[in-house]
Structures are given as structure tokens and as C-alpha cells.
PDB file of C-alpha atoms in Angstrom:
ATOM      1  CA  UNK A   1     -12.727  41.429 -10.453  1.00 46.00           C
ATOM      2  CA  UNK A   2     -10.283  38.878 -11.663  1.00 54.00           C
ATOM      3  CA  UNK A   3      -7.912  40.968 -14.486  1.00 57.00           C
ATOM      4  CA  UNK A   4      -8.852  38.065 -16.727  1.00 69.00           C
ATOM      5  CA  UNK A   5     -12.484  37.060 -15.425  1.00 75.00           C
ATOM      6  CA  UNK A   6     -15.371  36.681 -18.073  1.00 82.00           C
ATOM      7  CA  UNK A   7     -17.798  39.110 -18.105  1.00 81.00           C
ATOM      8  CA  UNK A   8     -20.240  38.932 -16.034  1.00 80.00           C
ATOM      9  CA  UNK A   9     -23.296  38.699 -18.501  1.00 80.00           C
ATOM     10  CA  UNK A  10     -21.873  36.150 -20.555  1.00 83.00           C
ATOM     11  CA  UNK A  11     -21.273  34.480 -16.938  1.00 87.00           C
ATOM     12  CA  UNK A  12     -24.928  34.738 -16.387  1.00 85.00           C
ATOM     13  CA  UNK A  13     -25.646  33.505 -20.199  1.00 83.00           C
ATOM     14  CA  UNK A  14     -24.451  30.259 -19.353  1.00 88.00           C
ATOM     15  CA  UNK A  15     -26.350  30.253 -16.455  1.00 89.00           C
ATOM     16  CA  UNK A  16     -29.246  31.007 -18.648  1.00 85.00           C
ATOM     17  CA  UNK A  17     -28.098  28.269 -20.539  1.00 86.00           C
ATOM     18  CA  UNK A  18     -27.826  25.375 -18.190  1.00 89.00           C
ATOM     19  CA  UNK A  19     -31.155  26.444 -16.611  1.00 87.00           C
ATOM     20  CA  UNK A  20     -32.883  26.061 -19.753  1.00 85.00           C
ATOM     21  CA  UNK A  21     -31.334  22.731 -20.176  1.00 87.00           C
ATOM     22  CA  UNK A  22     -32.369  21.704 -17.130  1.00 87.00           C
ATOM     23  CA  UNK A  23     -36.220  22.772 -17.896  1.00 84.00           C
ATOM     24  CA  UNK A  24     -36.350  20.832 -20.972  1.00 83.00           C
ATOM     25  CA  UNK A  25     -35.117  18.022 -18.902  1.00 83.00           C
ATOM     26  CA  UNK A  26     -37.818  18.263 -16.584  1.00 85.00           C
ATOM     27  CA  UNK A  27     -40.644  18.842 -18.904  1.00 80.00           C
ATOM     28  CA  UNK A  28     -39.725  16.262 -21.306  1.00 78.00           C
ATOM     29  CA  UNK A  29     -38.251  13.128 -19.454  1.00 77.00           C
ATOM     30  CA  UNK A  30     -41.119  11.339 -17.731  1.00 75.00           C
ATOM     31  CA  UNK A  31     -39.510   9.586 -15.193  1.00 80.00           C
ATOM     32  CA  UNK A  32     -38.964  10.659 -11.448  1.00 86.00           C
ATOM     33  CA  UNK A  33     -35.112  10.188 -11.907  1.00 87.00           C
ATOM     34  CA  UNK A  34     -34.457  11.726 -14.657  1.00 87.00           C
ATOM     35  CA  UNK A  35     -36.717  14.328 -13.227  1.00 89.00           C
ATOM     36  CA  UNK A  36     -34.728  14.820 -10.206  1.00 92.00           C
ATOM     37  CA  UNK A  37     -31.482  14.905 -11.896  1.00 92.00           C
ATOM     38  CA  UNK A  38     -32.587  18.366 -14.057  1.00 91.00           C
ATOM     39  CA  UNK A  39     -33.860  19.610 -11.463  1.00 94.00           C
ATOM     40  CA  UNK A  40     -29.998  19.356  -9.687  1.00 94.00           C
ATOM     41  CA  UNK A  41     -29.331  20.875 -13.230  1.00 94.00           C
ATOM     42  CA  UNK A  42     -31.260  23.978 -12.921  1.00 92.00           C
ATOM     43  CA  UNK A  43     -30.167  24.366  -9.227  1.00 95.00           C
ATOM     44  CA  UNK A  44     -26.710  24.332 -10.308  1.00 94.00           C
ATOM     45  CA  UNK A  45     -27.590  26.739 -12.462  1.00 93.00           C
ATOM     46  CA  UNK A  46     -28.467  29.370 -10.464  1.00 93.00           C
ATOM     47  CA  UNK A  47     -26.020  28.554  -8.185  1.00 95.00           C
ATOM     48  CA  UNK A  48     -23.791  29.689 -11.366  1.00 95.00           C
ATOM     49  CA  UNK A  49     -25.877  32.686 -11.548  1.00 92.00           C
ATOM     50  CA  UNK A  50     -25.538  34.143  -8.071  1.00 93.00           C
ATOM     51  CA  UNK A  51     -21.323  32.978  -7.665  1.00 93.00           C
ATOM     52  CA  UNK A  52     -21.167  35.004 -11.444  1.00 91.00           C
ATOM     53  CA  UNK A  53     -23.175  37.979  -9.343  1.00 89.00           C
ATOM     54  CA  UNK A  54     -20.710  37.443  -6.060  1.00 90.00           C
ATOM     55  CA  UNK A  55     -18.253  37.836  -8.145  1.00 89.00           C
ATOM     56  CA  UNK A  56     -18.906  41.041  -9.988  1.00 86.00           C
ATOM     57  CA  UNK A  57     -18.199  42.740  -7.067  1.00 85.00           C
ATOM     58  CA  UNK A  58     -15.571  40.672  -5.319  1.00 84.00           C
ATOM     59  CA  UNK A  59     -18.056  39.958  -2.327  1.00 86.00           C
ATOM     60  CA  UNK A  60     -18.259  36.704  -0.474  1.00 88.00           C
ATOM     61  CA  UNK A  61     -22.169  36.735  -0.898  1.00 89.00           C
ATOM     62  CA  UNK A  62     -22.318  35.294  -3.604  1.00 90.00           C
ATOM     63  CA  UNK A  63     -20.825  31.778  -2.774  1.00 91.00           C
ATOM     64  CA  UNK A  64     -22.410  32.674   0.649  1.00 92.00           C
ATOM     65  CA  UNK A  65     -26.102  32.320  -1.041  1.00 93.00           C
ATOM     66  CA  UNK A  66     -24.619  29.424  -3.517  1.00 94.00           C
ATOM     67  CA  UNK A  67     -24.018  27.665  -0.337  1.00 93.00           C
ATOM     68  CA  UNK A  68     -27.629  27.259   0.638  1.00 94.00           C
ATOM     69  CA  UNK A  69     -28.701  26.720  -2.397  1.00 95.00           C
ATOM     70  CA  UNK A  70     -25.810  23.659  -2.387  1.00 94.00           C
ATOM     71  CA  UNK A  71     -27.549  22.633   1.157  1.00 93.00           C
ATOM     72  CA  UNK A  72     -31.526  23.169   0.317  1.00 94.00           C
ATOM     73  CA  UNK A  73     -30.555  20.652  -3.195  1.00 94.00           C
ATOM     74  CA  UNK A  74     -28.761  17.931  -0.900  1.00 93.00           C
ATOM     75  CA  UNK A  75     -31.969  17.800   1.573  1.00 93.00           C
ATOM     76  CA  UNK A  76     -34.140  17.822  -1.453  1.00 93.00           C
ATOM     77  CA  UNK A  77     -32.388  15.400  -3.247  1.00 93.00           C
ATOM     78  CA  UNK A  78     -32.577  13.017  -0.242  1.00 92.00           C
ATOM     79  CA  UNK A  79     -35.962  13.229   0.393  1.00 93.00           C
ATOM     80  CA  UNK A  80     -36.935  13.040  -3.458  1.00 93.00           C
ATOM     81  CA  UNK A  81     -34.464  10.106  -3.600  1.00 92.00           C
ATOM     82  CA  UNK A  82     -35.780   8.224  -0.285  1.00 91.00           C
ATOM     83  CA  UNK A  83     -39.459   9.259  -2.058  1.00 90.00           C
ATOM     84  CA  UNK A  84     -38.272   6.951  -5.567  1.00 89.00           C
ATOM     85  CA  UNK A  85     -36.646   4.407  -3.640  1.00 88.00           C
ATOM     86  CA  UNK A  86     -40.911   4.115  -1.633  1.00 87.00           C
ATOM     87  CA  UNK A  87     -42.404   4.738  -4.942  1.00 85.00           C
ATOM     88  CA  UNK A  88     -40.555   1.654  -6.719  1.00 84.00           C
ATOM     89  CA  UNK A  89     -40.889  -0.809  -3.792  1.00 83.00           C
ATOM     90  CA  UNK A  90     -44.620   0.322  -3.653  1.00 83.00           C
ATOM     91  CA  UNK A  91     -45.451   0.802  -7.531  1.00 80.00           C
ATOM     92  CA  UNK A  92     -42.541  -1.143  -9.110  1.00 77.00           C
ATOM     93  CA  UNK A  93     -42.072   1.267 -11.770  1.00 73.00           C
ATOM     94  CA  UNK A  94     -40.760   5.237 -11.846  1.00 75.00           C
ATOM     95  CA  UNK A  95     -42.853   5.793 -14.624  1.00 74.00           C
ATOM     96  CA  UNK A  96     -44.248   9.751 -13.706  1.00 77.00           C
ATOM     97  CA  UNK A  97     -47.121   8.963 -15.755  1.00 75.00           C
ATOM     98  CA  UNK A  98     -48.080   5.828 -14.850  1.00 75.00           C
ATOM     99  CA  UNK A  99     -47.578   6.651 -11.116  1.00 77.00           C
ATOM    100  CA  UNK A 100     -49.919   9.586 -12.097  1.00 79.00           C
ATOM    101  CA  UNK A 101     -53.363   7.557 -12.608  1.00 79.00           C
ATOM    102  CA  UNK A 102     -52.422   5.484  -8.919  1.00 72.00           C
ATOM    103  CA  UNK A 103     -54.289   7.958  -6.673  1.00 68.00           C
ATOM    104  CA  UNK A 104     -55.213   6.431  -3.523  1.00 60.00           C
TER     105      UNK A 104
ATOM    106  CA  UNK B   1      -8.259  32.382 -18.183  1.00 62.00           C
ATOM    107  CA  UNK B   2     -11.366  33.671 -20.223  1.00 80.00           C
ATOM    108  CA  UNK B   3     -10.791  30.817 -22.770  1.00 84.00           C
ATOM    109  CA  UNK B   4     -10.785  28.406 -19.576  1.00 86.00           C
ATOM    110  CA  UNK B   5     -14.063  29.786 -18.868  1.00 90.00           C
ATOM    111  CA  UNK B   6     -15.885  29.932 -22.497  1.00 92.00           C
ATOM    112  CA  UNK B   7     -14.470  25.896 -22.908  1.00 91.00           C
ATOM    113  CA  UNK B   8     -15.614  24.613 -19.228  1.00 92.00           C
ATOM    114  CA  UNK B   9     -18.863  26.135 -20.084  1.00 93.00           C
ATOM    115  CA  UNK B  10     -19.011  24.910 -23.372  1.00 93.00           C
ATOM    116  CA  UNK B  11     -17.874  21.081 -21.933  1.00 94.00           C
ATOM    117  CA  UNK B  12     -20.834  21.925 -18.752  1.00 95.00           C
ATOM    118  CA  UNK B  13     -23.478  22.725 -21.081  1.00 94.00           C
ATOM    119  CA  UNK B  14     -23.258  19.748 -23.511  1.00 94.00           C
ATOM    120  CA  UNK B  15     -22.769  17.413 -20.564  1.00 94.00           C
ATOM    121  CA  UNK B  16     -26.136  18.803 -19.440  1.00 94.00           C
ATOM    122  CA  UNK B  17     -27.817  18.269 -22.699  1.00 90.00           C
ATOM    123  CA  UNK B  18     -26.340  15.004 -22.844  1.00 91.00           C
ATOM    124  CA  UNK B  19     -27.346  14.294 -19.479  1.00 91.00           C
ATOM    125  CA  UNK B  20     -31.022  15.059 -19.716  1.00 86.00           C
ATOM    126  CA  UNK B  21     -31.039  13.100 -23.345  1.00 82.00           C
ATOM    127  CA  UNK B  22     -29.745   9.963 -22.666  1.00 81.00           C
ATOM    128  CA  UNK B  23     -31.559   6.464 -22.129  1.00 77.00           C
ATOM    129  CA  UNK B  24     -29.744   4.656 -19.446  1.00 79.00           C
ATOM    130  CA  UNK B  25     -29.832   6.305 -15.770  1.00 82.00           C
ATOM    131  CA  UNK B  26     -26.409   5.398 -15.212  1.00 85.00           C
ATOM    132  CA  UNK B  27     -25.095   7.154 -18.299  1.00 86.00           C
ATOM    133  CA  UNK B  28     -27.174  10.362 -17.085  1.00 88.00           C
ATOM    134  CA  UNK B  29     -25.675  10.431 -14.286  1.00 91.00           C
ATOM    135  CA  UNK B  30     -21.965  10.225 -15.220  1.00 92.00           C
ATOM    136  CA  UNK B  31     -22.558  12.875 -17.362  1.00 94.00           C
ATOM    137  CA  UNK B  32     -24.044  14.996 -15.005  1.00 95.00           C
ATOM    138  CA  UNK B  33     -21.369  14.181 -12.478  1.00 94.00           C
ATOM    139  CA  UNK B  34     -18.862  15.716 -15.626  1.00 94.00           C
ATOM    140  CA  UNK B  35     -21.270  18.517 -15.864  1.00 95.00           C
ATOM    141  CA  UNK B  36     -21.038  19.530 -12.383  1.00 95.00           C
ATOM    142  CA  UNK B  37     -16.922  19.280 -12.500  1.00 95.00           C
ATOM    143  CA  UNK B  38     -17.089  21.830 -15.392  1.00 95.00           C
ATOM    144  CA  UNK B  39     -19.400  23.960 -13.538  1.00 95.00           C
ATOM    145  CA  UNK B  40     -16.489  23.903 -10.449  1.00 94.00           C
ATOM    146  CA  UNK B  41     -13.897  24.587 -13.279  1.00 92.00           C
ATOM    147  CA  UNK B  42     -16.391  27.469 -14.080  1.00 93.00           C
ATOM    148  CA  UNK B  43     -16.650  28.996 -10.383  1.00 93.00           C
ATOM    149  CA  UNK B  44     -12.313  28.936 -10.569  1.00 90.00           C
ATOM    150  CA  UNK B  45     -12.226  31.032 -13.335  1.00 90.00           C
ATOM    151  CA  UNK B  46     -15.152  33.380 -11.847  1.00 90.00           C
ATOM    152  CA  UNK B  47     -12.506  33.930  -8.998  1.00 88.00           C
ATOM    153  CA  UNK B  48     -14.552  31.834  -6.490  1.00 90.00           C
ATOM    154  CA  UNK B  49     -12.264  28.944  -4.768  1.00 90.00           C
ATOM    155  CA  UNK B  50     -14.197  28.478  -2.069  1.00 91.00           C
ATOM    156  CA  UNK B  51     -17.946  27.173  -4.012  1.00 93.00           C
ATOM    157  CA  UNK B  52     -15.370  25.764  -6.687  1.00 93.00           C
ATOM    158  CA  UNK B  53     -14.285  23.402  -3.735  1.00 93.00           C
ATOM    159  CA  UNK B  54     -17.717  22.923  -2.099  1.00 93.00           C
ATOM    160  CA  UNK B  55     -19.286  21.861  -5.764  1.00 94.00           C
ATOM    161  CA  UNK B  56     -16.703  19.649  -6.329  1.00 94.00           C
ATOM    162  CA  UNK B  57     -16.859  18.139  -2.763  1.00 95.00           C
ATOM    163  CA  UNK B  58     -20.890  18.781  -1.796  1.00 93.00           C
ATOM    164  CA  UNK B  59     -22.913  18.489  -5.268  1.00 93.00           C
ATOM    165  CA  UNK B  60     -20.212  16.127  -7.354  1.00 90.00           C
ATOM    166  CA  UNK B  61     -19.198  13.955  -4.362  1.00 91.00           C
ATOM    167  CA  UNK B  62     -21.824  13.162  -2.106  1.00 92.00           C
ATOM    168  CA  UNK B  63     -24.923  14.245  -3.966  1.00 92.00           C
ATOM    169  CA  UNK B  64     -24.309  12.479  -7.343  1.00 91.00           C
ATOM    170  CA  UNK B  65     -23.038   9.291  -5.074  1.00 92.00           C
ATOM    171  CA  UNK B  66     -26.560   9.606  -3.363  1.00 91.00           C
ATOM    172  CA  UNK B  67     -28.158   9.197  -6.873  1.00 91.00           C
ATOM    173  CA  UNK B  68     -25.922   6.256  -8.367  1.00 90.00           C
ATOM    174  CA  UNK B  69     -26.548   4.235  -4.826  1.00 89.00           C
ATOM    175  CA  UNK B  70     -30.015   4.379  -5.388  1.00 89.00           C
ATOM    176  CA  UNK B  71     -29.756   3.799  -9.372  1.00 86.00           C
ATOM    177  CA  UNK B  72     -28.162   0.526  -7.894  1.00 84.00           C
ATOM    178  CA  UNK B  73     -30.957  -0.269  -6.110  1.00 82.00           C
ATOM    179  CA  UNK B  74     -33.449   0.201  -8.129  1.00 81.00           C
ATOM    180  CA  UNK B  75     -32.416  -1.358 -11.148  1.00 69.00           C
ATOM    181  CA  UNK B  76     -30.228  -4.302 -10.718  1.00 50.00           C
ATOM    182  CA  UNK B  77     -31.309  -7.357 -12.828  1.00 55.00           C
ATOM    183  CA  UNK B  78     -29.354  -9.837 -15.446  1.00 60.00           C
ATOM    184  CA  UNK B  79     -31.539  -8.501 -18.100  1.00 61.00           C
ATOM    185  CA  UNK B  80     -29.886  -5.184 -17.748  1.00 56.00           C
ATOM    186  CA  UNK B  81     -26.479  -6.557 -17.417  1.00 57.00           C
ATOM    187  CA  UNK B  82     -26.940  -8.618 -20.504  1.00 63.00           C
ATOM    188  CA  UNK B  83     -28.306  -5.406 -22.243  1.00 60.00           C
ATOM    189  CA  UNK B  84     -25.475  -3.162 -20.713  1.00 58.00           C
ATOM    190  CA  UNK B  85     -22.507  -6.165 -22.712  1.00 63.00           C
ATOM    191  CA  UNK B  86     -24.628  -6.010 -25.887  1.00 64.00           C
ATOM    192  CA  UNK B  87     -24.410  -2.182 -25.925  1.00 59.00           C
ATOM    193  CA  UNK B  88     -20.334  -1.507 -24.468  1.00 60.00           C
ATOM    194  CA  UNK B  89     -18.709  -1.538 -27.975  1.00 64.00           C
ATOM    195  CA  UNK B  90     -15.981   0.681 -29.008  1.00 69.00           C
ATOM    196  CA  UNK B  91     -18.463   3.489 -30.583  1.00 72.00           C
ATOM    197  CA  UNK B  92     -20.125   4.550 -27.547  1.00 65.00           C
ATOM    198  CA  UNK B  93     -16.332   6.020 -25.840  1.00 66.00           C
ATOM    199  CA  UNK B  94     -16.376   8.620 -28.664  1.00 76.00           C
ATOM    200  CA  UNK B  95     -18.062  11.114 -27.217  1.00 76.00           C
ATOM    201  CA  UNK B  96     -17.407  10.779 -23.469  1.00 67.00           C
ATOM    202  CA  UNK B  97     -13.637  10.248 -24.383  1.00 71.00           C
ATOM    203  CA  UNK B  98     -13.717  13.745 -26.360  1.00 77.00           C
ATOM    204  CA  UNK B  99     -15.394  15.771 -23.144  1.00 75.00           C
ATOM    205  CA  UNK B 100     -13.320  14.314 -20.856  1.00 70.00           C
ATOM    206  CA  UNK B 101     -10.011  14.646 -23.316  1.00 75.00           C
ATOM    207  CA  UNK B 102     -10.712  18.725 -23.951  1.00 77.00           C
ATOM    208  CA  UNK B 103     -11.390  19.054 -20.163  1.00 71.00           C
ATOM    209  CA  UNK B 104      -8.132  17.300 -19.296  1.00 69.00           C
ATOM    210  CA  UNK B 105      -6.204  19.053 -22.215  1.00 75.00           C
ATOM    211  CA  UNK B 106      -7.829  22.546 -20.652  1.00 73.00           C
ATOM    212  CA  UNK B 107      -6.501  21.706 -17.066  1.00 65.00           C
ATOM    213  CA  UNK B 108      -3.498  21.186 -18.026  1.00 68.00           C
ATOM    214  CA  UNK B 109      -3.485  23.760 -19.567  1.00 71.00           C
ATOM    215  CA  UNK B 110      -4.084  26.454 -17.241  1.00 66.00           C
ATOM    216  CA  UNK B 111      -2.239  24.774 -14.796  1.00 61.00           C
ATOM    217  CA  UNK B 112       0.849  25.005 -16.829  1.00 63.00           C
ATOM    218  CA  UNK B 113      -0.221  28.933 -17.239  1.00 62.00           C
ATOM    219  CA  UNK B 114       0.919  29.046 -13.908  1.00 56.00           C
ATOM    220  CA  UNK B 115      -1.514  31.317 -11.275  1.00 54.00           C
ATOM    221  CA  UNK B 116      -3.007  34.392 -12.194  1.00 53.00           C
ATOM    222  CA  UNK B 117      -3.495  37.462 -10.546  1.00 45.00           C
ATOM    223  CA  UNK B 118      -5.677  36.743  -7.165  1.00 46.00           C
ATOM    224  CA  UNK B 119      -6.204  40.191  -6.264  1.00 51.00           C
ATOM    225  CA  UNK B 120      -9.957  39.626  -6.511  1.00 69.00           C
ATOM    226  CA  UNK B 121     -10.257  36.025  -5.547  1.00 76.00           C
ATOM    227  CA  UNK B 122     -13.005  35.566  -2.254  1.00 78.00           C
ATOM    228  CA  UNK B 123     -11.530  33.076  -0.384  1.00 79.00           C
ATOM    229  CA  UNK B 124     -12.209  31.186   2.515  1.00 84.00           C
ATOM    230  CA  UNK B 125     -11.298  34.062   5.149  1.00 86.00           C
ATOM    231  CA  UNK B 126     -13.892  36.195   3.644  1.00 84.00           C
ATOM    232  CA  UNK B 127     -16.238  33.617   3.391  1.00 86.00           C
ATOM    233  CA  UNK B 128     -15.605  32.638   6.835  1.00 87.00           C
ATOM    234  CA  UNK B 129     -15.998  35.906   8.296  1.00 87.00           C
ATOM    235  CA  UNK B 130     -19.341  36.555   6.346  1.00 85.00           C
ATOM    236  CA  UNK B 131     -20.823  33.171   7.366  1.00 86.00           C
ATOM    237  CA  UNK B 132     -19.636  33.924  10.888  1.00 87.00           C
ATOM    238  CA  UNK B 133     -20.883  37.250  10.911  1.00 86.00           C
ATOM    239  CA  UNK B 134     -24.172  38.542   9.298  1.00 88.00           C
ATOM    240  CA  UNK B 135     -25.117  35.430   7.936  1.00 89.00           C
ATOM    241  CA  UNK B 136     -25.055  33.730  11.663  1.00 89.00           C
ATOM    242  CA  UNK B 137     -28.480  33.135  11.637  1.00 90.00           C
ATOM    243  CA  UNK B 138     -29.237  32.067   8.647  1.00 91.00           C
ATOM    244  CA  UNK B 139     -26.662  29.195   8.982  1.00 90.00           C
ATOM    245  CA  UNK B 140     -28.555  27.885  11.719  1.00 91.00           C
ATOM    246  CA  UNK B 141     -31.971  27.828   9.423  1.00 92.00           C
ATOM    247  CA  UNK B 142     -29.617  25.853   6.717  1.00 92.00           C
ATOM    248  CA  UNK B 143     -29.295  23.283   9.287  1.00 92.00           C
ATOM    249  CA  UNK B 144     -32.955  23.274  10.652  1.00 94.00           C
ATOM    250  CA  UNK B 145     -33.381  22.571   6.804  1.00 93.00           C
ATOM    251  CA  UNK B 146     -30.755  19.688   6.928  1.00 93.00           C
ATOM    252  CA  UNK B 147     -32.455  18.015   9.942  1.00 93.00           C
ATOM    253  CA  UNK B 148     -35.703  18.351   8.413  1.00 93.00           C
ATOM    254  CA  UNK B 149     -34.603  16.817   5.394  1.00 91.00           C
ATOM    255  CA  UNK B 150     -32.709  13.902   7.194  1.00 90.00           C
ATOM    256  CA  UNK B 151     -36.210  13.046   8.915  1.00 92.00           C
ATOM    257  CA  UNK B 152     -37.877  13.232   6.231  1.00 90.00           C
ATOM    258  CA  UNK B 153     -35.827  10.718   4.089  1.00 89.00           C
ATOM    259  CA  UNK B 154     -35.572   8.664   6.787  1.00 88.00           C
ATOM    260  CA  UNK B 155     -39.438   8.539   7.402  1.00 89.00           C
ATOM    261  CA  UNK B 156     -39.851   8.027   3.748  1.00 86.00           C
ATOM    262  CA  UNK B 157     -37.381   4.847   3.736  1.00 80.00           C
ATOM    263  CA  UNK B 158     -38.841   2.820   6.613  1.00 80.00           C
ATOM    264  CA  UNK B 159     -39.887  -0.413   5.757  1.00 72.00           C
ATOM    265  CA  UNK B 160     -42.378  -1.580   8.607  1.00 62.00           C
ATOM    266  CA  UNK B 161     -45.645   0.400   7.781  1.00 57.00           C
ATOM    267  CA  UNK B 162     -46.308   2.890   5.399  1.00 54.00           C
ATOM    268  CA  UNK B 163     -47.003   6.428   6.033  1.00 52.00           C
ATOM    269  CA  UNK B 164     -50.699   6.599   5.590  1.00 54.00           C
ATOM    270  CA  UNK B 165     -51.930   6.224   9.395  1.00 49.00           C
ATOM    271  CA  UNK B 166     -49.263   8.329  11.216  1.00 46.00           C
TER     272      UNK B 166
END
């Protein structure tokens, strides 16, 4: 470990942190952008949480698995994003819960 | 470098909140854009280089662009132009200007420290040998994923007919 590194739990409380952050986000804001965007949150967070773990013990596999997670949230995001750009054009409105009664 | 790492997280976390509170998409995701530079600042102080680089470059660069160009194209319009001049007074810089001024202020900070210790710091010749080595395979998975996800968005954006009788 770094000499001066933070400690690895309160590395993960901020992870903890920034995930909850994230959830509120999602549960609260009802509309599919703002939706996406927490969910980038709490992906970042536990990309926090396993680089904080990586780095406990000075092993790459920790960015190693922060990596994928960094390459499943960019296909995600595009196909979520290519998703709201069809929704709008369709629907004219990102509204999650008005979106929710169109079911056809 | 454990201050550097309580105020990055402290400057990451509020951006978040911020982020996730705010009414205008645009403002959302500027402030998630600063969230995600903290978290990098974060990874430098964990002793990671390497993911402090790829956040900054991957998730701040090209996924946060990805989000603004379609913010753009969704919601253009001179009603939200006129709404945008009515609301860009001097009051709402407070609060961005004092994130961004303690993250500069910490920067320069521990760049002025000068470099610590890198005995433990995983750089990119471990991470290269450890993505060359055992985790080969699952590399080539990541970009299965990446092609899968290309074809889908680009399915999803086609304008002729919808998807419904493919």
C-alpha cells in the first residue's frame, strides 16, 4: 500500500456513499435521463469499490475488473442512450411514467 | 495525500448529490462530469494511475460527451434558450465556482507536494501483463460485449422502420 493511502474501509465508505447517491437518483428522478445518469453514478461507484479492493493489496485486479465495469457502462450507456433518443422521436416526451401507461 | 483523498471524495460525493438533484439535464450532467474527475482524483490517491487515466479518458471523456450530444438533441428549442438567459444570473456560479475552486486549490496542492512514495503504485506494466495474461480471455468477452452493444445502438437509432416486425 501507498505509505500515505486512505484506509481501505473508509475507501469503500465512499463507495458506499456514491452508490447510495446514485440509488436515490434512480428511484426518485422519473425521467429516463436522469435515470441513466445515476445509474453511471452507482457504476462508478463500484468501480471505486473494487480499485479501493485492488489496491489493498497492491494487485492489478482491481483496475483490471474496474476496467470492465468502465466497458459494460459505455455499451450500456449507448444502447440506453440510442433507446431515449427512439423513445422521444416515438413518444415525444422522456417522461418514465408517462412512457409507462404506452404499452403496445 | 490522505487529505487529497477525504477532499476529492468529499467534492465527488456532493457533485453526485447535486447531480441527481438538479432540474436542467445539462446542469446534471456537468456536475456529474465534475463528479467523475473527483472520482479519478480519488483512484490517484488509492495508488491506481492506470483506472485514474482510463476514468478520466473512458467515463469523463467519451461517455459523458455521449450524454450531452444527445441532451442536444433532444431538447433544443427557443423556449429553453429564452428560459436558460432568464435563469444565468450571477447567483447560480456560487456553488459550481466553490467545487471547482477547492478542487483546483487541492491539485495544486498536491502537485506542489511534489510525488510521493510509488512503491505500491500498479501501473500500466502490471496491468498490462495481467490483461495479457490470465485475463486473455476475458478481454475478448469485453469486446463481444462492445460489438453487441454497438449493434444494438445502432439498431435502436435507425430511422426507416421500427423494430417491431424484424
Amino acid at each position: 500500500m501507498l505509505a500515505n493511502a486512505p484506509s481501505p474501509e473508509h475507501a469503500l465508505a465512499f463507495a458506499v456513499i456514491l452508490f447510495a447517491i446514485g440509488l436515490a437518483g434512480v428511484l426518485a428522478r422519473r425521467d429516463f435521463i436522469y435515470m441513466l445518469l445515476s445509474v453511471e453514478i452507482m457504476l462508478s461507484a463500484a468501480g471505486v469499490a473494487f480499485v479501493a479492493a485492488g489496491a489493498r493489496w497492491a494487485q492489478p485486479d482491481g483496475q483490471i475488473m474496474f476496467i470492465f465495469i468502465l466497458s459494460m457502462a459505455a455499451a450500456e450507456i449507448a444502447v440506453g442512450l440510442a433507446l431515449a433518443i427512439r423513445l422521444f422521436h416515438m413518444f415525444h416526451t422522456l417522461d418514465v411514467d408517462v412512457l409507462r401507461q404506452m404499452r403496445d | 495525500m490522505s487529505l487529497a483523498f477525504y477532499v476529492a471524495g468529499g467534492v465527488a460525493a456532493l457533485a453526485a448529490l447535486l447531480a441527481v438533484t438538479r432540474a436542467n439535464a445539462v446542469h446534471s450532467l456537468l456536475y456529474l462530469i465534475l463528479s467523475l474527475l473527483a472520482i479519478a482524483v480519488v483512484f490517484l490517491t488509492l495508488g491506481a494511475p492506470f483506472a485514474a487515466a482510463l476514468q478520466v479518458i473512458i467515463n469523463a471523456g467519451a461517455i459523458m460527451v455521449m450524454f450531452v450530444f444527445v441532451i442536444m438533441l433532444i431538447n433544443p428549442g427557443p423556449r429553453s434558450v429564452r428560459r436558460e438567459k432568464r435563469r444565468l444570473g450571477l447567483r447560480v456560479w456560487i456553488v459550481p465556482g466553490l467545487i471547482g475552486a477547492v478542487l483546483f486549490a487541492e491539485l495544486v496542492y498536491v502537485i506542489g507536494l511534489g510525488r510521493q512514495s510509488a512503491a505500491a503504485d500498479v501501473g500500466p506494466e502490471e496491468m498490462a501483463l495481467a490483461l495479457f495474461g490470465p485475463y486473455g480471455a476475458a478481454i475478448e468477452l469485453v469486446s463481444l460485449l462492445l460489438l453487441a452493444g454497438l449493434l444494438g445502438a445502432y439498431h435502436l437509432a435507425r430511422r426507416e422502420t421500427p423494430g417491431k416486425g424484424e
